[in-house]
Coordinates of C-alpha atoms and ligand atoms in Angstrom, one line a residue:
M14 CA 42.7 2.7 63.5
S15 CA 44.1 5.6 65.4
D16 CA 46.7 8.0 64.0
F17 CA 49.2 7.3 66.8
N18 CA 50.5 4.2 68.5
N19 CA 52.7 4.8 71.6
G20 CA 53.0 8.4 70.4
R21 CA 54.2 7.3 66.9
E22 CA 52.3 8.2 63.8
Q23 CA 50.4 5.5 61.9
W24 CA 49.1 5.0 58.4
G25 CA 45.3 5.6 58.0
S26 CA 44.7 2.2 56.3
R27 CA 46.5 -0.7 54.7
L28 CA 45.8 0.6 51.3
G29 CA 47.4 3.9 52.4
F30 CA 50.4 2.1 53.4
I31 CA 50.7 0.1 50.2
L32 CA 50.2 3.2 48.1
A33 CA 52.9 5.1 50.1
A34 CA 55.3 2.2 49.6
M35 CA 54.4 2.2 45.9
G36 CA 54.9 6.0 45.8
S37 CA 58.4 5.4 47.4
A38 CA 59.2 2.8 44.8
V39 CA 57.9 4.4 41.7
G40 CA 60.1 7.5 40.9
L41 CA 62.9 8.6 38.8
G42 CA 64.4 5.2 39.2
N43 CA 61.7 3.6 37.0
I44 CA 61.9 6.1 34.2
W45 CA 65.1 8.3 34.3
R46 CA 67.4 5.6 35.9
F47 CA 65.9 2.6 34.4
A48 CA 66.1 4.0 30.9
Y49 CA 69.7 5.1 31.0
V50 CA 71.1 2.1 32.9
T51 CA 69.3 -0.3 30.6
G52 CA 70.6 1.6 27.7
E53 CA 74.2 1.6 29.0
S54 CA 74.0 -2.1 30.0
G55 CA 72.9 -3.4 26.6
G56 CA 69.2 -4.0 26.9
A57 CA 67.4 -7.3 27.1
A58 CA 70.2 -9.4 28.9
F59 CA 70.3 -6.7 31.6
L60 CA 66.5 -6.6 31.8
L61 CA 66.4 -10.3 32.4
I62 CA 69.0 -10.2 35.2
Y63 CA 67.2 -7.2 36.7
I64 CA 63.9 -9.1 36.9
L65 CA 65.7 -12.1 38.3
C66 CA 67.2 -9.8 41.0
I67 CA 63.8 -8.5 41.8
L68 CA 62.2 -11.9 42.2
A69 CA 64.9 -13.8 43.9
I70 CA 66.5 -11.1 46.1
G71 CA 64.3 -8.0 45.9
I72 CA 60.9 -9.3 47.0
P73 CA 62.4 -11.4 50.0
I74 CA 64.3 -8.4 51.2
L75 CA 61.4 -6.2 50.7
M76 CA 59.4 -8.5 52.9
A77 CA 62.3 -8.4 55.4
E78 CA 62.2 -4.7 55.6
F79 CA 58.4 -4.5 56.1
T80 CA 58.7 -7.2 58.8
I81 CA 61.5 -5.5 60.8
G82 CA 59.7 -2.1 60.7
R83 CA 56.3 -3.3 61.8
R84 CA 57.7 -5.5 64.6
A85 CA 60.1 -2.8 65.9
Q86 CA 57.9 0.2 65.5
S87 CA 61.0 2.4 65.2
D88 CA 63.2 4.2 62.7
V89 CA 66.0 2.3 60.9
V90 CA 68.6 2.5 63.6
G91 CA 66.1 2.0 66.5
S92 CA 64.6 -1.0 64.8
F93 CA 67.8 -3.0 64.9
Q94 CA 68.4 -1.9 68.5
E95 CA 64.9 -2.8 69.5
I96 CA 64.9 -6.4 68.1
T97 CA 68.6 -7.3 69.0
P98 CA 69.7 -4.8 71.6
G99 CA 73.4 -4.4 72.1
K100 CA 74.2 -6.4 68.8
P101 CA 76.2 -5.0 66.0
W102 CA 73.4 -5.3 63.5
V103 CA 72.7 -1.6 64.1
V104 CA 75.4 -0.7 61.7
A105 CA 72.9 -1.6 59.0
G106 CA 70.8 1.2 60.4
F107 CA 73.5 3.7 60.2
L108 CA 74.4 2.7 56.7
G109 CA 70.8 3.3 55.9
V110 CA 70.8 6.8 57.3
A111 CA 74.0 7.7 55.4
S112 CA 72.4 6.3 52.2
A113 CA 69.4 8.5 52.6
F114 CA 71.7 11.5 52.7
I115 CA 73.6 10.4 49.6
I116 CA 70.8 9.3 47.5
L117 CA 68.4 12.2 48.1
S118 CA 71.3 14.6 47.5
F119 CA 71.6 13.6 43.8
Y120 CA 68.0 12.5 43.4
G121 CA 67.1 16.1 44.0
V122 CA 69.3 17.3 41.2
I123 CA 67.5 15.1 38.7
A124 CA 64.2 15.8 40.1
G125 CA 65.0 19.5 39.7
W126 CA 65.6 18.9 36.0
S127 CA 62.2 17.3 35.8
L128 CA 60.6 20.3 37.5
H129 CA 62.4 22.6 35.1
Y130 CA 60.9 20.8 32.1
F131 CA 57.5 20.8 33.6
V132 CA 57.7 24.6 33.9
Q133 CA 59.0 24.8 30.3
Y134 CA 55.9 23.1 29.1
L135 CA 53.7 25.6 30.9
S136 CA 54.9 28.1 28.2
G137 CA 54.9 25.8 25.2
G138 CA 57.8 23.5 25.8
P139 CA 61.6 23.9 25.8
A140 CA 62.6 26.5 23.4
I141 CA 65.1 25.0 21.0
G142 CA 67.2 27.0 18.6
A143 CA 67.0 26.8 14.8
E144 CA 69.7 24.0 14.6
G145 CA 70.1 22.5 17.9
G146 CA 67.6 19.9 19.0
F147 CA 66.4 18.8 22.4
A148 CA 69.9 17.4 23.0
D149 CA 71.5 20.8 22.7
Y150 CA 68.8 22.3 24.9
F151 CA 69.4 19.8 27.6
V152 CA 73.2 20.3 27.6
A153 CA 72.8 24.0 27.8
F154 CA 70.4 23.7 30.6
H155 CA 71.9 21.1 32.8
T156 CA 75.6 22.3 32.5
G157 CA 74.4 25.7 33.9
T158 CA 75.3 26.8 37.3
F159 CA 72.3 28.5 39.0
E160 CA 69.2 27.4 37.3
P161 CA 69.6 23.6 38.0
L162 CA 70.4 24.5 41.6
L163 CA 67.4 26.6 41.9
W164 CA 65.1 23.8 40.7
Q165 CA 66.9 21.4 43.0
F166 CA 66.3 23.7 45.8
I167 CA 62.6 24.0 44.9
F168 CA 62.3 20.2 44.7
M169 CA 63.9 19.8 48.2
G170 CA 61.5 22.4 49.5
M171 CA 58.5 20.4 48.3
T172 CA 59.8 17.3 49.7
V173 CA 60.6 18.9 53.0
G174 CA 57.1 20.4 53.0
I175 CA 55.4 17.1 52.9
V176 CA 57.6 15.4 55.5
Y177 CA 56.9 18.5 57.6
V178 CA 53.2 18.0 57.5
G179 CA 53.5 14.2 58.5
V180 CA 53.2 10.7 57.4
K181 CA 49.5 10.3 56.9
K182 CA 48.1 13.7 55.8
G183 CA 51.2 14.5 53.6
I184 CA 52.4 11.3 51.9
E185 CA 49.3 9.1 51.9
K186 CA 46.9 11.6 50.3
A187 CA 49.1 12.7 47.4
N188 CA 49.9 9.1 46.3
K189 CA 46.3 8.0 46.1
I190 CA 45.6 10.4 43.2
L191 CA 48.9 10.8 41.4
M192 CA 50.1 7.3 41.0
P193 CA 47.1 6.0 38.9
L194 CA 47.4 9.1 36.7
L195 CA 51.0 8.5 36.1
A196 CA 50.3 4.9 35.2
I197 CA 47.7 5.9 32.6
L198 CA 49.9 8.5 31.0
V199 CA 52.8 6.1 30.7
I200 CA 50.6 3.5 29.0
L201 CA 49.3 6.1 26.5
L202 CA 52.7 7.3 25.7
A203 CA 54.1 3.9 25.4
G204 CA 51.3 3.1 22.9
Y205 CA 52.1 6.2 21.0
S206 CA 55.8 5.8 21.0
L207 CA 55.4 2.2 19.6
T208 CA 54.0 3.8 16.4
L209 CA 57.1 5.9 15.9
G210 CA 59.0 3.6 13.6
G211 CA 61.7 2.6 16.1
A212 CA 59.4 0.1 17.6
Q213 CA 60.9 -3.1 16.2
E214 CA 64.4 -2.1 17.1
A215 CA 63.2 -1.1 20.6
L216 CA 61.5 -4.5 21.1
D217 CA 64.6 -6.3 20.0
F218 CA 66.7 -4.2 22.2
L219 CA 64.5 -4.8 25.3
F220 CA 63.5 -8.4 24.8
T221 CA 65.9 -10.2 22.6
P222 CA 69.0 -10.9 24.8
D223 CA 72.5 -10.5 23.4
W224 CA 73.8 -13.4 25.6
S225 CA 77.4 -12.2 25.3
Q226 CA 76.4 -9.4 27.7
L227 CA 76.2 -12.1 30.4
A228 CA 80.0 -12.4 30.3
N229 CA 80.3 -8.8 31.5
P230 CA 80.3 -8.9 35.5
E231 CA 79.4 -5.2 35.6
V232 CA 76.0 -6.0 34.1
Y233 CA 75.1 -8.0 37.2
L234 CA 76.1 -5.3 39.7
A235 CA 74.2 -2.8 37.6
A236 CA 71.1 -5.0 37.6
L237 CA 71.3 -5.6 41.3
G238 CA 71.9 -1.9 42.0
Q239 CA 69.0 -0.9 39.9
A240 CA 66.7 -3.5 41.6
F241 CA 67.6 -2.0 45.0
F242 CA 67.3 1.5 43.8
S243 CA 64.0 1.0 42.0
L244 CA 62.3 -0.9 45.0
S245 CA 63.7 1.6 47.5
L246 CA 65.5 -1.3 49.2
G247 CA 68.6 -1.8 51.4
M248 CA 68.5 1.4 53.5
G249 CA 65.4 1.1 55.6
A250 CA 63.0 3.3 53.7
L251 CA 60.6 0.4 53.9
I252 CA 61.6 -0.4 57.5
T253 CA 60.5 3.1 58.3
Y254 CA 57.3 2.9 56.3
G255 CA 56.6 -0.6 57.8
S256 CA 56.9 1.0 61.3
Y257 CA 53.9 3.2 60.8
L258 CA 51.9 0.1 60.3
S259 CA 49.6 -1.5 62.9
K260 CA 50.0 -5.1 63.8
K261 CA 47.2 -6.5 61.9
D262 CA 47.9 -6.1 58.2
K263 CA 49.1 -8.9 55.9
L264 CA 52.7 -8.2 54.7
P265 CA 53.5 -10.6 51.9
G266 CA 50.7 -9.5 49.7
A267 CA 51.8 -5.9 50.1
A268 CA 55.4 -6.7 49.3
V269 CA 54.4 -8.6 46.0
S270 CA 52.1 -5.7 45.0
V271 CA 54.7 -3.1 45.4
A272 CA 57.4 -5.0 43.6
G273 CA 55.1 -6.0 40.8
L274 CA 53.8 -2.5 40.1
D275 CA 57.2 -1.1 40.3
T276 CA 58.6 -3.5 37.7
L277 CA 55.6 -3.0 35.4
F278 CA 56.2 0.7 35.6
A279 CA 59.8 0.3 34.6
I280 CA 58.9 -1.9 31.6
L281 CA 56.3 0.4 30.4
A282 CA 58.7 3.3 30.7
G283 CA 61.1 1.2 28.5
L284 CA 58.3 0.9 26.0
M285 CA 57.8 4.5 26.0
I286 CA 61.4 5.6 25.8
F287 CA 63.3 3.1 23.5
P288 CA 61.1 3.3 20.4
A289 CA 61.8 7.0 20.5
V290 CA 65.5 6.5 21.1
F291 CA 65.8 4.5 17.9
A292 CA 63.2 6.5 15.9
F293 CA 65.2 9.7 16.6
G294 CA 68.6 8.1 16.1
I295 CA 69.8 8.7 19.7
E296 CA 72.4 6.3 21.2
P297 CA 70.7 4.1 23.9
D298 CA 73.9 4.6 26.1
S299 CA 73.9 8.3 26.1
G300 CA 73.6 8.3 29.8
P301 CA 71.5 10.3 32.4
G302 CA 70.1 12.8 29.9
L303 CA 68.4 10.1 27.9
V304 CA 64.8 10.8 29.0
F305 CA 65.3 14.5 28.9
I306 CA 66.2 14.3 25.2
T307 CA 63.9 11.5 23.9
L308 CA 60.7 12.5 25.7
P309 CA 60.6 16.1 24.5
G310 CA 61.2 14.6 21.0
I311 CA 58.1 12.4 21.5
F312 CA 56.0 15.3 22.7
D313 CA 57.2 17.4 19.8
S314 CA 56.1 14.8 17.2
L315 CA 52.6 14.6 18.9
G316 CA 49.6 16.7 18.1
A317 CA 48.9 18.4 21.4
G318 CA 52.3 17.4 22.5
V319 CA 52.7 20.3 24.8
V320 CA 49.8 19.1 27.0
F321 CA 51.4 15.6 27.2
G322 CA 54.8 17.2 28.0
L323 CA 53.2 19.3 30.7
L324 CA 51.3 16.3 32.2
F325 CA 54.3 14.0 31.9
F326 CA 56.8 16.2 33.6
F327 CA 54.3 17.1 36.3
L328 CA 53.7 13.5 37.1
L329 CA 57.3 12.5 36.9
S330 CA 58.1 15.4 39.3
A331 CA 55.3 14.3 41.6
A332 CA 56.6 10.6 41.5
A333 CA 59.9 12.1 42.3
V334 CA 58.5 14.0 45.4
S335 CA 56.9 10.9 46.7
S336 CA 60.1 8.9 46.5
G337 CA 62.2 11.8 47.9
V338 CA 59.8 12.0 50.8
S339 CA 60.6 8.3 51.7
L340 CA 64.3 9.1 51.6
L341 CA 64.0 12.1 53.7
E342 CA 61.7 10.3 56.1
V343 CA 64.4 7.7 57.0
A344 CA 66.7 10.4 58.2
V345 CA 64.0 12.5 59.8
A346 CA 62.5 9.6 61.8
Y347 CA 66.0 8.8 63.1
F348 CA 66.9 12.4 64.2
M349 CA 63.4 12.8 65.8
R350 CA 63.9 9.9 68.1
R351 CA 67.6 10.1 68.7
F352 CA 67.8 13.8 69.4
S353 CA 64.2 14.5 70.4
W354 CA 63.9 17.0 67.6
S355 CA 60.4 17.8 66.4
R356 CA 59.3 16.5 63.0
Q357 CA 59.3 20.1 61.7
K358 CA 62.9 20.9 62.9
A359 CA 64.2 17.7 61.6
A360 CA 62.6 18.0 58.1
L361 CA 63.9 21.6 57.7
I362 CA 67.4 21.1 59.0
I363 CA 68.1 17.7 57.3
G364 CA 66.4 18.8 54.1
F365 CA 68.7 21.8 53.9
I366 CA 71.8 19.8 54.6
I367 CA 70.9 17.3 51.8
F368 CA 70.4 20.2 49.4
L369 CA 73.9 21.5 50.3
I370 CA 75.4 17.9 49.8
G371 CA 73.7 17.8 46.4
I372 CA 75.3 21.0 45.1
P373 CA 78.5 19.3 43.8
S374 CA 76.5 16.7 42.0
S375 CA 74.7 19.4 40.1
L376 CA 77.9 21.5 39.4
G377 CA 79.6 18.4 38.2
M378 CA 77.6 18.6 35.1
G379 CA 79.1 22.0 34.1
A380 CA 81.4 24.1 36.3
L381 CA 83.0 21.0 38.0
S382 CA 82.8 18.7 35.0
G383 CA 86.5 18.3 35.4
V384 CA 86.1 16.5 38.6
T385 CA 85.7 12.7 37.9
F386 CA 86.4 9.6 39.8
F387 CA 87.3 6.5 37.7
G388 CA 85.6 8.2 34.7
R389 CA 82.5 9.0 36.6
D390 CA 81.2 12.6 37.2
I391 CA 80.3 13.6 40.8
L392 CA 76.6 12.6 40.5
D393 CA 77.4 9.3 39.0
T394 CA 79.9 8.7 41.7
M395 CA 77.4 9.4 44.4
D396 CA 74.9 7.2 42.6
F397 CA 77.4 4.4 42.2
I398 CA 78.5 4.4 45.8
A399 CA 75.0 4.6 47.2
S400 CA 73.1 2.3 44.7
N401 CA 75.8 -0.3 43.8
V402 CA 77.6 -0.5 47.1
F403 CA 75.6 0.8 50.1
L404 CA 72.2 -0.5 49.2
P405 CA 73.3 -4.1 48.3
L406 CA 75.5 -4.1 51.4
G407 CA 72.5 -2.9 53.4
G408 CA 70.3 -5.5 51.8
L409 CA 73.0 -8.1 52.6
L410 CA 72.9 -7.1 56.3
I411 CA 69.1 -7.0 56.4
A412 CA 68.9 -10.5 54.9
L413 CA 71.5 -11.8 57.4
F414 CA 69.8 -10.1 60.2
V415 CA 66.4 -11.7 59.6
G416 CA 67.9 -15.0 58.6
W417 CA 70.4 -15.4 61.3
G418 CA 70.2 -12.6 63.9
W419 CA 66.5 -13.2 64.6
K420 CA 64.9 -16.3 66.0
K421 CA 63.4 -18.1 63.1
A422 CA 60.0 -18.6 64.7
D423 CA 59.9 -14.9 65.8
A424 CA 60.7 -13.7 62.3
L425 CA 58.1 -16.1 60.7
E426 CA 55.4 -14.8 63.1
A427 CA 56.3 -11.2 62.6
S428 CA 56.2 -11.6 58.9
D429 CA 52.7 -13.0 58.7
F430 CA 54.0 -16.1 56.9
G431 CA 53.9 -18.3 59.9
D432 CA 55.5 -21.7 59.8
T433 CA 54.5 -22.4 56.2
A434 CA 56.4 -23.6 53.2
L435 CA 56.4 -20.2 51.8
G436 CA 57.7 -18.8 55.1
N437 CA 60.5 -21.4 55.3
G438 CA 61.4 -20.8 51.8
W439 CA 61.7 -17.0 52.6
V440 CA 64.0 -17.7 55.5
I441 CA 66.2 -20.0 53.4
I442 CA 66.5 -17.3 50.7
L443 CA 67.4 -14.7 53.4
R444 CA 69.9 -17.1 55.1
Y445 CA 71.7 -18.5 52.1
F446 CA 70.7 -17.5 48.7
A447 CA 70.4 -13.6 48.9
P448 CA 73.6 -13.1 50.9
V449 CA 75.7 -15.4 48.7
A450 CA 74.3 -14.0 45.5
I451 CA 74.9 -10.4 46.6
F452 CA 78.4 -11.3 47.7
I453 CA 79.3 -13.0 44.5
I454 CA 78.0 -10.2 42.4
F455 CA 80.2 -7.8 44.5
L456 CA 83.3 -9.9 44.1
S457 CA 82.9 -10.4 40.4
S458 CA 82.3 -6.6 39.8
I459 CA 85.6 -5.7 41.4
G460 CA 87.4 -8.3 39.3
V461 CA 87.8 -11.2 41.8
F462 CA 86.6 -13.6 39.1
Ligands
LIG529 N1 62.8 3.9 44.4 C1 62.8 5.3 44.1 C2 62.8 5.4 42.6 O1 62.7 4.5 41.9 C3 63.9 6.1 44.7 C4 64.0 5.8 46.2 C5 63.2 6.2 47.1 C6 65.0 5.0 46.8 N2 63.5 5.8 48.3 C7 64.6 4.9 48.2 C8 66.0 4.4 46.4 C9 65.4 4.3 49.2 C10 66.8 3.7 47.3 C11 66.5 3.6 48.7 O2 62.9 6.5 42.1

């Protein structure tokens, strides 16, 4: 397979593509975001809806994104224009580019925290005072002004660096090595965490649903938003990655592998984090700091914990980079085509702008903590708008586009399903089920019923 196709870059192999898509999916969303959103949403009932969202809405839309990208061989905006020229579907593309700016802006803040912890473990772990535990350490660090910004800047620099080098040499290589390592470490840590004494409570919390939670409409939106976020769905990251694929590969298998692995990662992360939450007496709904408080506690209680801390935050940061790369690539691919910028120029300029957009999210923890919208701080607000509004809306448009905007036979052929029962089921989900489900979840969360 050649590296270029009509002047566009291509993945080196089908495996390389799958690993890159997994690298995009597996990131802070599986560990940091999954843990705190599950904690805030009450555990098992949320987890159940989350998994249903992945199966019934996530995987079909994931397939839709791969299919659009590979057929159109263009960036997220160009893809809609290529398949249905002159039609309004292209708004989904612009929504995607906007989402990339918003998500990466706050993603960089959290990834910066992870890098900071990694570097702390290089010199023996976070230095906690005599009385204050890891919670106090975290508060002192993340409410600061310059340090978190510095780490956010370094993270953005790494992300820009990889996108600068290019799709194949940058993204594909790193994922092949780092993903399996992270998986092994999470399994080891989950095994250890389950011996901590909070295991039974954690298992109940994660797997015994409190059905009364189902009466809360916000749980559904939180689950849908988490499903989209974790699978990197709804904004064309996977359209863009699909566009670097040659015509020959089989898509449905790739979509199921990516979603399956991503979900497994999240559940393992839950098994790693929640036993510690209960063993250390931390509230499950303590918010975005959850992993930064519980995990150092786990490492502290472990012989050779510093080594585990070091490895863990290294791999979490690496997973964040491979996800950040997929976010940046959406915007970079668009600006390269639309404005004929070089890859290098686009990566540098857009990366820097996204860093600037992220600054208020970071300062919202400390200096700007008085600024809230409906009780959410700045980062939370950015996350809510992107994950719970833009991504599901983008996903809705993508489903409608493939279901209605595209001729059915063309879509089936482009997807590799062909005119099979599975393929027809997929189209029915995209035509009716997914759009209606997303619409109802939206309406219920804003209190329509
Ligand atoms: N899925 C990644 C995570 O779980 C984050 C991410 C990467 C993302 N690309 C995306 C989220 C595109 C939404 C859309 O950390």
